[in-house]
mmCIF file with all atom_site columns, C-alpha atoms in Angstrom:
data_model
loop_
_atom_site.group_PDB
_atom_site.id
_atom_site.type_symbol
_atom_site.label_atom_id
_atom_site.label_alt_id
_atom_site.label_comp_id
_atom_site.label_asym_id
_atom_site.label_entity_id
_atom_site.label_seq_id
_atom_site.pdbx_PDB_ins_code
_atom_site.Cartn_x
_atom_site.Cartn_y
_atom_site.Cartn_z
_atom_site.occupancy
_atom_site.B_iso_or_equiv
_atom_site.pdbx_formal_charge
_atom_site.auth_seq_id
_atom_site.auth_comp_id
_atom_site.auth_asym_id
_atom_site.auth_atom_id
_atom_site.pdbx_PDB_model_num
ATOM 1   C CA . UNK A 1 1   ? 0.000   0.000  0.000   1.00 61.00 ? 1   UNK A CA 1
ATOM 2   C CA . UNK A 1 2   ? 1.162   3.439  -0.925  1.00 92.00 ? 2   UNK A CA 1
ATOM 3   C CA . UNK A 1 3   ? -0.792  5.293  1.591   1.00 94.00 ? 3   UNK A CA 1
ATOM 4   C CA . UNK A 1 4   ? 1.032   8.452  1.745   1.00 95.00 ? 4   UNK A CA 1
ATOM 5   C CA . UNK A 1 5   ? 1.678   9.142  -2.237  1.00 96.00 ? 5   UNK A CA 1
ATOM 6   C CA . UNK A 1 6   ? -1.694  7.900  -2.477  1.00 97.00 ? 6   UNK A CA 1
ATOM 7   C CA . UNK A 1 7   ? -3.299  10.711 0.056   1.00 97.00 ? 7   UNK A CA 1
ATOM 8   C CA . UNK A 1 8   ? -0.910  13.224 -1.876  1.00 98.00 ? 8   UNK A CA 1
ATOM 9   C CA . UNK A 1 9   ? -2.400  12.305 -4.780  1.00 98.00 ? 9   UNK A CA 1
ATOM 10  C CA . UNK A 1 10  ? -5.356  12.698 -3.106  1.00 98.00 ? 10  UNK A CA 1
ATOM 11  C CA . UNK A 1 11  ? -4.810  16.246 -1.602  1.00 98.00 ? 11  UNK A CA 1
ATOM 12  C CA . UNK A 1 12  ? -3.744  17.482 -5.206  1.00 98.00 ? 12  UNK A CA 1
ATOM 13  C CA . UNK A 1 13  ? -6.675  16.460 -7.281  1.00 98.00 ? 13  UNK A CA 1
ATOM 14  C CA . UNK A 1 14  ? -8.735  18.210 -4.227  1.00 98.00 ? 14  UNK A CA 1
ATOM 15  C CA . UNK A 1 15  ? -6.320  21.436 -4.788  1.00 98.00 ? 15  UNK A CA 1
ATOM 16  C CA . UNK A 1 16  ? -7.532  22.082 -8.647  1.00 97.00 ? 16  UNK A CA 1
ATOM 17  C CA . UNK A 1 17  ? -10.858 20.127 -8.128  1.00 96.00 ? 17  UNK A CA 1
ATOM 18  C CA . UNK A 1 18  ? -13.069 22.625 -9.497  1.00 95.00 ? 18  UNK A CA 1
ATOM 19  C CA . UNK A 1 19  ? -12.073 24.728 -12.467 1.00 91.00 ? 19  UNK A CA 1
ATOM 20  C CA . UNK A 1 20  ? -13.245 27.954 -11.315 1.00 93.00 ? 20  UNK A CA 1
ATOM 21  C CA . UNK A 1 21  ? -14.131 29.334 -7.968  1.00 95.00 ? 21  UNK A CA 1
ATOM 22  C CA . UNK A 1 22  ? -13.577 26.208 -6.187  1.00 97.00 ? 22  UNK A CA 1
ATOM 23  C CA . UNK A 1 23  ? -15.331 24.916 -3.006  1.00 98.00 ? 23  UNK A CA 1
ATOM 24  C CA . UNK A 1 24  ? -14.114 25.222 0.320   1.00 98.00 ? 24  UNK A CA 1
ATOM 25  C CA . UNK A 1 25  ? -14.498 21.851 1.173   1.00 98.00 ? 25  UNK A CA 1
ATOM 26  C CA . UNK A 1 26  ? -12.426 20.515 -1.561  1.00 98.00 ? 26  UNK A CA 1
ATOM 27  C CA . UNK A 1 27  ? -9.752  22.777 -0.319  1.00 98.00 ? 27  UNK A CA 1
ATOM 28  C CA . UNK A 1 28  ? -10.027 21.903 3.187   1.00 98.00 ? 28  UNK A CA 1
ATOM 29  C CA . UNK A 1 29  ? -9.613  18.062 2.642   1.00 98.00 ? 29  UNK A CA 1
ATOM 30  C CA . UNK A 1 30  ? -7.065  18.849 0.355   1.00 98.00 ? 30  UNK A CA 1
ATOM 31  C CA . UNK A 1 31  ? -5.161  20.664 2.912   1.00 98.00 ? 31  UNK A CA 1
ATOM 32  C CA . UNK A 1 32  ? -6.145  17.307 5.397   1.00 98.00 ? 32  UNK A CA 1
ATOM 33  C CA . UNK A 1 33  ? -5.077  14.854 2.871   1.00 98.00 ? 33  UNK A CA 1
ATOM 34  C CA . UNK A 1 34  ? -1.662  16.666 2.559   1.00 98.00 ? 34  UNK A CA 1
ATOM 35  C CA . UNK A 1 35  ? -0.548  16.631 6.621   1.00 98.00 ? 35  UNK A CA 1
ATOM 36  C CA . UNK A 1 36  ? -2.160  12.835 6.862   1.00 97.00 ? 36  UNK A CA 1
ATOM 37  C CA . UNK A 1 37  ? 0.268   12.550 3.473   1.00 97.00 ? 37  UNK A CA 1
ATOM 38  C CA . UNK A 1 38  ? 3.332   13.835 5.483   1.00 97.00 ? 38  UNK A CA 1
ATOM 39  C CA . UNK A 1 39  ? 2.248   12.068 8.923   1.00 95.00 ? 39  UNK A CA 1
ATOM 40  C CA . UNK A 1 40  ? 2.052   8.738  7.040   1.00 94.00 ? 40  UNK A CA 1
ATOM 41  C CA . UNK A 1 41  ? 5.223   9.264  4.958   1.00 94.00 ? 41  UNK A CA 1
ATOM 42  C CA . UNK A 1 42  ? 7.204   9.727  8.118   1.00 92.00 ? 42  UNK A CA 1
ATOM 43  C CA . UNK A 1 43  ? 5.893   7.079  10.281  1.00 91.00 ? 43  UNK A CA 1
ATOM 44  C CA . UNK A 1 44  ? 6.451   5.069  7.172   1.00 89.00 ? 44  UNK A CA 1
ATOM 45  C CA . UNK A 1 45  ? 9.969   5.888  6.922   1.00 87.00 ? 45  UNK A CA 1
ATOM 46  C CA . UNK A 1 46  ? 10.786  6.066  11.305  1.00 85.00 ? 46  UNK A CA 1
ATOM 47  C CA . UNK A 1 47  ? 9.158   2.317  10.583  1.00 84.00 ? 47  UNK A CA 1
ATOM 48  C CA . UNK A 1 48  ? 11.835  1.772  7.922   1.00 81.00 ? 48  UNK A CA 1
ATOM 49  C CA . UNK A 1 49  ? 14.353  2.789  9.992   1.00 77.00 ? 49  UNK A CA 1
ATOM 50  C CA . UNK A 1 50  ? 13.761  0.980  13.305  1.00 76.00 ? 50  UNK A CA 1
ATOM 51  C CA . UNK A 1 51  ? 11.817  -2.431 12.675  1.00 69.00 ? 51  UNK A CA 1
ATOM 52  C CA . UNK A 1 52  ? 13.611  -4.887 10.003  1.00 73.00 ? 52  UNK A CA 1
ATOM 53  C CA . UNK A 1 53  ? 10.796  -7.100 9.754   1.00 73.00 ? 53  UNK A CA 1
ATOM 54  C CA . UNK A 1 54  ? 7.363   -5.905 8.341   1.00 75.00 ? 54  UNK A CA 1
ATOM 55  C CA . UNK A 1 55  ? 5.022   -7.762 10.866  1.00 77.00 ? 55  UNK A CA 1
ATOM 56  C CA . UNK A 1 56  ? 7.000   -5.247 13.305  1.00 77.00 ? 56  UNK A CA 1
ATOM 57  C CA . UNK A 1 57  ? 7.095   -1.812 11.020  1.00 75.00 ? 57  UNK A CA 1
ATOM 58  C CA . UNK A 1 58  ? 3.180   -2.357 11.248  1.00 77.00 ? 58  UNK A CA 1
ATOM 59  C CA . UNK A 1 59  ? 3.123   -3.092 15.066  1.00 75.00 ? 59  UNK A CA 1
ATOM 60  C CA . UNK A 1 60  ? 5.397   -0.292 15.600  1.00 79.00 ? 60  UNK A CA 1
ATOM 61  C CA . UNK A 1 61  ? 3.515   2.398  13.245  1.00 81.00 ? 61  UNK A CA 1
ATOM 62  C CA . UNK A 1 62  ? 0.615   2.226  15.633  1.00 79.00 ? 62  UNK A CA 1
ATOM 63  C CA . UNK A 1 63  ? 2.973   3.614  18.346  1.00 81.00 ? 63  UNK A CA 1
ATOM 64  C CA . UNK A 1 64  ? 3.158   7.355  16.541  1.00 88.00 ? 64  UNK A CA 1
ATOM 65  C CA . UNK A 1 65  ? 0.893   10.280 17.474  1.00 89.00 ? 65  UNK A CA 1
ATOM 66  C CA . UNK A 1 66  ? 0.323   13.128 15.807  1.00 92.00 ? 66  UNK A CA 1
ATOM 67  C CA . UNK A 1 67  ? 0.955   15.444 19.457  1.00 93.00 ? 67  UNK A CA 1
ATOM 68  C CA . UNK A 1 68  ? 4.149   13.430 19.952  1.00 90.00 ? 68  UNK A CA 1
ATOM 69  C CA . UNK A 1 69  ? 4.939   13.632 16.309  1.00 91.00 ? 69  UNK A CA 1
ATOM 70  C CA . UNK A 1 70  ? 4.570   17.678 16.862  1.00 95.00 ? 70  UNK A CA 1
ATOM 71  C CA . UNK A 1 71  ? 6.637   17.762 20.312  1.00 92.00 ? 71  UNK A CA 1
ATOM 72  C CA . UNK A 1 72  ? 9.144   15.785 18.059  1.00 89.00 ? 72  UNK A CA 1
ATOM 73  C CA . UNK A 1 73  ? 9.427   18.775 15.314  1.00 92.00 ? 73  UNK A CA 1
ATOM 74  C CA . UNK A 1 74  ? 9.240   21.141 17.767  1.00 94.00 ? 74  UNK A CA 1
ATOM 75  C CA . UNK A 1 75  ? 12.284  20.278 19.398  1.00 89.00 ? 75  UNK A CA 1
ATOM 76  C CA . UNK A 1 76  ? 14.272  19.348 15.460  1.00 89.00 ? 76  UNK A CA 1
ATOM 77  C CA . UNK A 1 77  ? 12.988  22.901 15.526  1.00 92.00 ? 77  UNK A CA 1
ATOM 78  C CA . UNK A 1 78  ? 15.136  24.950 18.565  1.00 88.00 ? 78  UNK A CA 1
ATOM 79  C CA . UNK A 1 79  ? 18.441  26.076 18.159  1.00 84.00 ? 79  UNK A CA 1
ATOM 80  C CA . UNK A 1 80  ? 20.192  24.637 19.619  1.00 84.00 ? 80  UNK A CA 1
ATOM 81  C CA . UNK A 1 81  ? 18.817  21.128 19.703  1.00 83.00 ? 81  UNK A CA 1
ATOM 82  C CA . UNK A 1 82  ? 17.965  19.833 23.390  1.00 85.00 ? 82  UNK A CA 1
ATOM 83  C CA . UNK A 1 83  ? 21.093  18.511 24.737  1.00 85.00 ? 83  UNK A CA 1
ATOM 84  C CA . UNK A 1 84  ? 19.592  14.855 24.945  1.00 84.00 ? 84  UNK A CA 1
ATOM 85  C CA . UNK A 1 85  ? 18.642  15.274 21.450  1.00 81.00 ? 85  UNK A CA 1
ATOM 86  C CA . UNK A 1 86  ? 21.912  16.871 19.622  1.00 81.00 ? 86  UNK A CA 1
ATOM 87  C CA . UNK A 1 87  ? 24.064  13.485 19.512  1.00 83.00 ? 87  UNK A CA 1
ATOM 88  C CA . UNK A 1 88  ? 21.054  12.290 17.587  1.00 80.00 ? 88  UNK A CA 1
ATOM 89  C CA . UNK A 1 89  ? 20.088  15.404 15.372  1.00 80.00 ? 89  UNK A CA 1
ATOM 90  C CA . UNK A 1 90  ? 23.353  17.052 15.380  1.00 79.00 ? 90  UNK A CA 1
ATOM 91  C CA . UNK A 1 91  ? 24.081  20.859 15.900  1.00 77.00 ? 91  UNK A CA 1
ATOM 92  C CA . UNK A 1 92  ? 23.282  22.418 14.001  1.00 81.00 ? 92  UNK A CA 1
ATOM 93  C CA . UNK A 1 93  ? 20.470  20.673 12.684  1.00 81.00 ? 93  UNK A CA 1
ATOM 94  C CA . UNK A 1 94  ? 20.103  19.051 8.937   1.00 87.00 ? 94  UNK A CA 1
ATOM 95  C CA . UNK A 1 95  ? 18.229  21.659 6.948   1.00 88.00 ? 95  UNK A CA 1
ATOM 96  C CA . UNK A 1 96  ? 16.559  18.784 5.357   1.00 89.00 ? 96  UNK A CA 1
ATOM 97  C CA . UNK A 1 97  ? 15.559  17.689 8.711   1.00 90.00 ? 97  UNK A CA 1
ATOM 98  C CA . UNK A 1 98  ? 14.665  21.488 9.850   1.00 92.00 ? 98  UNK A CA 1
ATOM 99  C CA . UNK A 1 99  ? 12.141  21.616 6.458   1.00 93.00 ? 99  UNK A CA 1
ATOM 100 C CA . UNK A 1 100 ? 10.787  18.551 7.280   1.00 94.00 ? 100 UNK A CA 1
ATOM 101 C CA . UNK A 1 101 ? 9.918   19.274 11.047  1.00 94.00 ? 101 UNK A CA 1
ATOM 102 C CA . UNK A 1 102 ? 8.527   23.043 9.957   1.00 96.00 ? 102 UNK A CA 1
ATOM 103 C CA . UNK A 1 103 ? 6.369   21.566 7.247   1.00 97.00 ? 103 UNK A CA 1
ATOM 104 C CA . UNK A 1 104 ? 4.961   18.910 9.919   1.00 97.00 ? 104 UNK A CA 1
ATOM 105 C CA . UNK A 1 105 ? 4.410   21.625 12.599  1.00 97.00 ? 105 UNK A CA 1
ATOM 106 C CA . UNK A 1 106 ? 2.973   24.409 10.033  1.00 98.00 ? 106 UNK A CA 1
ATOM 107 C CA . UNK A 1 107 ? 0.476   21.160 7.920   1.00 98.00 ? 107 UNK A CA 1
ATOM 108 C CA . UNK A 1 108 ? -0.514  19.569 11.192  1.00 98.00 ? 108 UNK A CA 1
ATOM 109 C CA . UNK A 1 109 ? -1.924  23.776 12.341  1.00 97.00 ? 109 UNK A CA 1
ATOM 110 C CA . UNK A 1 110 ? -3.696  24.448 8.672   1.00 98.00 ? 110 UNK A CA 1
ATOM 111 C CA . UNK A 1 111 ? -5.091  20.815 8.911   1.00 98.00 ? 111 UNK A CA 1
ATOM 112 C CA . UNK A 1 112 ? -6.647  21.488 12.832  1.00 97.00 ? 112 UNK A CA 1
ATOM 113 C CA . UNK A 1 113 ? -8.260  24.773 10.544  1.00 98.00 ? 113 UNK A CA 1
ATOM 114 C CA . UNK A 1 114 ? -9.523  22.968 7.810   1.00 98.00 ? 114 UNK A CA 1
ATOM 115 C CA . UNK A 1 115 ? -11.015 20.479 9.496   1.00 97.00 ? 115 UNK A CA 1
ATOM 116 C CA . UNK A 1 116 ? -12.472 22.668 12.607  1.00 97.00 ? 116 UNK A CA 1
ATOM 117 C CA . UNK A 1 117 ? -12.006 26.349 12.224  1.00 97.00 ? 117 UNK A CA 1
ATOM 118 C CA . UNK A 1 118 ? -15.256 26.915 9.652   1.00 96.00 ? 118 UNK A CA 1
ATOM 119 C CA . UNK A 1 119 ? -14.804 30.602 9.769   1.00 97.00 ? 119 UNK A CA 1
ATOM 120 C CA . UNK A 1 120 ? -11.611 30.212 8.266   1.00 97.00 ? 120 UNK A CA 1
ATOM 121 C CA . UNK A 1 121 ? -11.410 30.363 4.067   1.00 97.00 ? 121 UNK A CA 1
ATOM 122 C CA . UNK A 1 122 ? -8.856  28.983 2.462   1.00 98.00 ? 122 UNK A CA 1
ATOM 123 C CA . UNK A 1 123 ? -7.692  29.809 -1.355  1.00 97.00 ? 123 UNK A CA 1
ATOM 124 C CA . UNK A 1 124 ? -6.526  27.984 -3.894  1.00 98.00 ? 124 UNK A CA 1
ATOM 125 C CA . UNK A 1 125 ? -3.036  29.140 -3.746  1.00 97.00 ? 125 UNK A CA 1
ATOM 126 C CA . UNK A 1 126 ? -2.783  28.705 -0.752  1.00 98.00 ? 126 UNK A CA 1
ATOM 127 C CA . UNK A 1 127 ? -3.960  25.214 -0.380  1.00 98.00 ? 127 UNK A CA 1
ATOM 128 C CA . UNK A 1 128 ? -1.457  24.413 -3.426  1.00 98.00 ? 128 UNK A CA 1
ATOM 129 C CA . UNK A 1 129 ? 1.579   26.009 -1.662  1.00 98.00 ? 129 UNK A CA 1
ATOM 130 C CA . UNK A 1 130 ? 0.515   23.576 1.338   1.00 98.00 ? 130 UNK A CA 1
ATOM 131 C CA . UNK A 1 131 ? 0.460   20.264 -1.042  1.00 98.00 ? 131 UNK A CA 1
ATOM 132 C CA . UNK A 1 132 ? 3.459   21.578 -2.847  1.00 98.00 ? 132 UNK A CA 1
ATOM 133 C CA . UNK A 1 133 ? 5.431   21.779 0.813   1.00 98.00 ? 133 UNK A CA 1
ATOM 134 C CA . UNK A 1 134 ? 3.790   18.075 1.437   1.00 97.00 ? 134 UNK A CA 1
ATOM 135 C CA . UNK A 1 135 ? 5.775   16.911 -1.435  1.00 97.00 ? 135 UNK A CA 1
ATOM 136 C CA . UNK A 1 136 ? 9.069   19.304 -0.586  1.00 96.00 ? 136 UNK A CA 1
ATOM 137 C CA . UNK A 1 137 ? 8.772   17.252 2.731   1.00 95.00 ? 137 UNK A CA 1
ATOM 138 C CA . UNK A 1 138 ? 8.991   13.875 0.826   1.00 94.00 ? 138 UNK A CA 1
ATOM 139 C CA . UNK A 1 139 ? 11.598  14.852 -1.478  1.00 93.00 ? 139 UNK A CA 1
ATOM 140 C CA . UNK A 1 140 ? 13.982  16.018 1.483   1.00 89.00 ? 140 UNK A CA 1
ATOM 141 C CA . UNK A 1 141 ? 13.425  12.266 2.865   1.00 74.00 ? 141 UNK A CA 1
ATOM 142 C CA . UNK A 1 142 ? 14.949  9.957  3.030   1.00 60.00 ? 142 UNK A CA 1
ATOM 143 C CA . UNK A 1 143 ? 17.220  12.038 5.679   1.00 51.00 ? 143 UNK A CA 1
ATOM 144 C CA . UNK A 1 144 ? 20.986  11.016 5.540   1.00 47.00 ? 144 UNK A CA 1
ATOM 145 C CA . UNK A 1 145 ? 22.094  9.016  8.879   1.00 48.00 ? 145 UNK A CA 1
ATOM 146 C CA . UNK A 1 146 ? 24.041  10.853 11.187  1.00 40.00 ? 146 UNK A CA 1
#
């Protein structure tokens, strides 16, 4: 299963749904589809990573959260690193790990807005620029070891 190309896929088909004037819910799933895209993706590839075996990359996918996945990026995100983190991020931090945290952080806030904030309107641009940063996220993985 290709989940998270699949939901990318997903979000840009949403993105240029309707020709003109396009509705807000397309855009808002669109925006949705794109963070699940990115959440999936990198679960997917801590999976990779960590479990050898793929009866244990499922078990251990199920262990990710999208608050812990946030407090994760967050911390990518200071400068400097946490001091328990920097042997494992390094100092300074990856910019290809720094783009991936910030697009995480900044999908995971437009996606609690698309999905609950209905006073909110979203445009088309904007919705693209957040699918196109989706797919930045994916091209900047897989992150070199460190």
């Amino acid at each position: 299963m290709n989940l998270p190309e699949d939901l990318l896929e997903q979000a840009e088909h949403l993105a240029g749904r309707e020709a003109t004037r396009p509705k807000q819910v397309s855009l808002r799933r669109a925006i949705s589809a794109a963070y699940y895209a990115l959440f999936h993706f990198l679960i997917r590839e801590a999976c990779g990573r960590l479990a050898g075996r793929p009866d244990l990359r499922v078990l251990a996918a199920r262990a990710f959260n999208h608050g812990d996945m946030k407090k994760a990026c967050q911390a990518v995100l200071k400068s400097p690193p946490p001091a328990h983190l920097a042997p494992l991020l390094g100092n300074p931090v990856r910019a290809a790990l720094r783009t991936v945290a910030d697009t995480f952080v900044v999908l995971q806030t437009t996606r609690h807005d698309a999905d609950y904030n209905l006073s909110q309107r979203f445009t088309r641009d904007e919705t693209r620029r957040r699918v196109e940063s989706a797919r930045d996220a994916f091209a900047a993985t897989p992150l070199p070891a460190t």
